[in-house]
Each structure stands twice: as structure tokens, then as C-alpha cells.
Amino acid sequence: MTQEEYARLETTYGTNNYKPFDVVIARGKGVWVWDTDGNRYLDCVSAYGAVNHGHCHPKIHKAFVEQADKVSIVSRAFRTDQAGPLYKELCDLTGSRRAILMNSGVEAVETALKAVRKWGYQKKKIPEGKAEIIVCSGNFHGRTIAVIGFSSVEKYRQGFGPFPGGFKVVPYGDVKALKEAITPATAGFLVEPIQGEGGMNVPPDGFLREAAKLCAASNVCLLLDEIQTGLGRTGKLLAEEHDAVKADAVILGKSLGGGFLPVSAVLARGEILDVFGPGDHGSTFGANPLACAVGRAALKVLVEEELVANAARMGAHLKKEIEGLSSPIVKRVKGRGMMLGIEIVPDAPSAEELCTRLIREGLLCNTAGSGIVRLTPPIVMDDEEAGWALERIQKVFKA
Ligand SMILES: *Cc1c(COP(=O)(O)O)cnc(C)c1O
């Protein structure tokens, strides 16, 4: 079939809740993917960070196949020889005390929200039904009804109400507004250390540190959504380290699945996850042994191949080189580590149009927020691959 025919099948029989570029990918390896006609592209989206390790990483692939040969899914009525080790490895790596495993990112967000509400009632003694959770404008935490209910993007909400209550929105990066929003009924503050979908927004210096102090002083749990920023993407294992913060709970997803499977987790430092008892919460596929084996391999590769340090070095290099182009259409390069966004000046070709041009040159990218070209390549990227990408970027942004 031609790429047009594949696209037509998708638009005819699938649901058009996305508007993808018409590149039909058939294969991937490392930072590269190939379309059905055999054209090669460098993947600078990497599934929004789900492919930090690159496509089809050989060690993760090996773990995947070996576990698939043994057992993949076991009912949560029984234990497995993969879940316990992954819980421990996650906790050891991140300095957490307890973990819970889910599948998609938003499921882990919902898990954190349920845990912090229950914590609020049990431990903070908030009157039943009154717990509040504070979130930020420009947030992206996924697509369930509760989570879109506190989105500030109207399109995400339009037509999907009514929404659950108990959420307050404050401006991102504004400690004063956070302080004013906290009441005795506030159980948690949910925030992304850097907003990805919102447009690669890095908050003002010290925001997270001040927010963490404020939360600690007010007995409010700080919940960091590190689904996109976590596991090396920003040049630190967790983005909270940039502000020397230790959140009460950290939410991981995307790259925890090593580019193979959806694997998400909530990792808690304090007493938060202790509120769950048998039957309180769950997921059929959460912590399945195949996902756990893949998650374990993903963590092992991250450490063994020193991917966090690579992301820090390579991200700084990419940022410097793109800034160095002094392109008249680039307003600035946003982001941190390998979570970058090129902000386009008004009156220039749109970010969508620039993505189309980059894709034509063999560089897969897409937009974030508005007017921003997202650059989030796999963090395994080496110097030669970065050079290849920069040549294409230069060509498009200098033209
Ligand atoms: C992608 C993302 C999510 C949602 O993850 P899904 O796996 O799509 O449910 C939540 N929060 C952040 C910060 C994300 O980037």
C-alpha cells in the first residue's frame, strides 16, 4: 500500500482525534525511523519523551522478548517475580519509599490525585468531601474527565463536562498566587517542573523550591508530574533536582516503558501511598510482568549508558547551536536539557509550516503550545546524529 492509502484507512475507519503529518512509519532504530517507502527520518519527537532510549533499544528489546517467552500478564490476585524488583529499583534510584505501577500517564496522575485526597482526609483531617487540589494554568496532565476538568485549554474541555470539583487553578510559576490559594482544605499542589504540552515553559528560577517550602509549611503535598520531564529528559534524573527539591510524590510515565510499552508509576516519599489498602485502587494491567521487565531494563539502560549526562551535554549543545544560528525567525530557544522548543517570531512561517519543512528534510518534529517547534529527540542521540539534525535545522531556519 502507498502512504496515502494507509492515511486514508486511518482517516476513514479510525477516529480523527489527531491530525498527524502524513508520514507512515514502519520501522525504527535508535534515533531513526523509516516510512513504508524506506525513507529515513531522525525522530525529534520521540513520542513526547516516551522513546528516550531510542527506538527498539537492543537491551530493552532483549528483556521484552525474554519476559514475553515466560509470562506477560498475571492477575493482580497473585504476585510475580518482576513487580517487587521494579518497585525496589524505582525507589532506590529516586530515593522514594513506595511506588505504585499503572499503565498510561494519566492513570498515574489519577492515582496520585486519589492518594492525595485520601491522605487529606485521613492524615490532614480535612472535612469529608472538601479536599482541594491546586494546579497550574497551562498544565497538561492527560485526558480523563477529571484531568481535563482543570485544564486551561478550552478545546480540551469543550463538550465534555460536567467535571469533578475540588480543583483550583493558579498561574504557572507564581508562588504568591499559590500562597493565596492554599487553605486548610488544600491537600495537594500538582505541577509540572517544566510544562511540555503547554509550550516547553520553564518556570522562573526558584519557583519549585519556593513552592516546595510553601507546601511543606502548609502541610500540602507537592505532586510533581514528571511524566515528560522525568528519567533524564531535562539533563537530570528528575527535573526536581534542578531546584534541589524532593517532592512528596513524583509521577512517571512515558520513558519508563523504554519505548516498548505503557508503564507509569507514582513514587512517594512520605505517607501518601500508605493510604491505599486492598481494594481501594487498581488496574488489570498495572504492574504486569512484561511491563515490569521492560521498566527494569529501561532503568538499567538509563544508568549503564549514562543517558542523563548525555541529555545534559547534548541538550546544551543543541540549544547553543540553534541560538548560534541567529535566525531572524527564532525568538528564543526554550526548555532545558533535551526538552527544547524553538519559539517562532510572529509574522514568520507558522510553527506547523516549519515542522512540515523540517519533515521534508528528514527531521520529524511537531509543535508544542502555540508558535513553538518542539525538539525532544531520544536522549541516546550522539554527536554525529546531533550534527545531522542541526544541518537540517540550519537549512530550514536560515532559508
Ligand atoms: C504525556 C503526559 C501526560 C499523559 O500521559 P498519557 O500516557 O498520554 O496518559 C501527563 N502529564 C504530562 C506532563 C505529560 O507529558
PDB file of C-alpha atoms in Angstrom, residues 145 148 157-163:
ATOM      1  CA  ILE A 145     -12.605  13.766  32.561  1.00  0.00           C
ATOM      2  CA  ILE A 148      -9.298  17.884  31.539  1.00  0.00           C
ATOM      3  CA  ARG A 157     -12.806  20.726  27.865  1.00  0.00           C
ATOM      4  CA  GLN A 158     -15.352  21.887  25.330  1.00  0.00           C
ATOM      5  CA  GLY A 159     -18.285  19.469  25.157  1.00  0.00           C
ATOM      6  CA  PHE A 160     -17.003  17.075  27.819  1.00  0.00           C
ATOM      7  CA  GLY A 161     -18.476  18.463  31.050  1.00  0.00           C
ATOM      8  CA  PRO A 162     -19.658  18.302  33.767  1.00  0.00           C
ATOM      9  CA  PHE A 163     -16.350  17.929  35.593  1.00  0.00           C
TER      10      PHE A 163
END
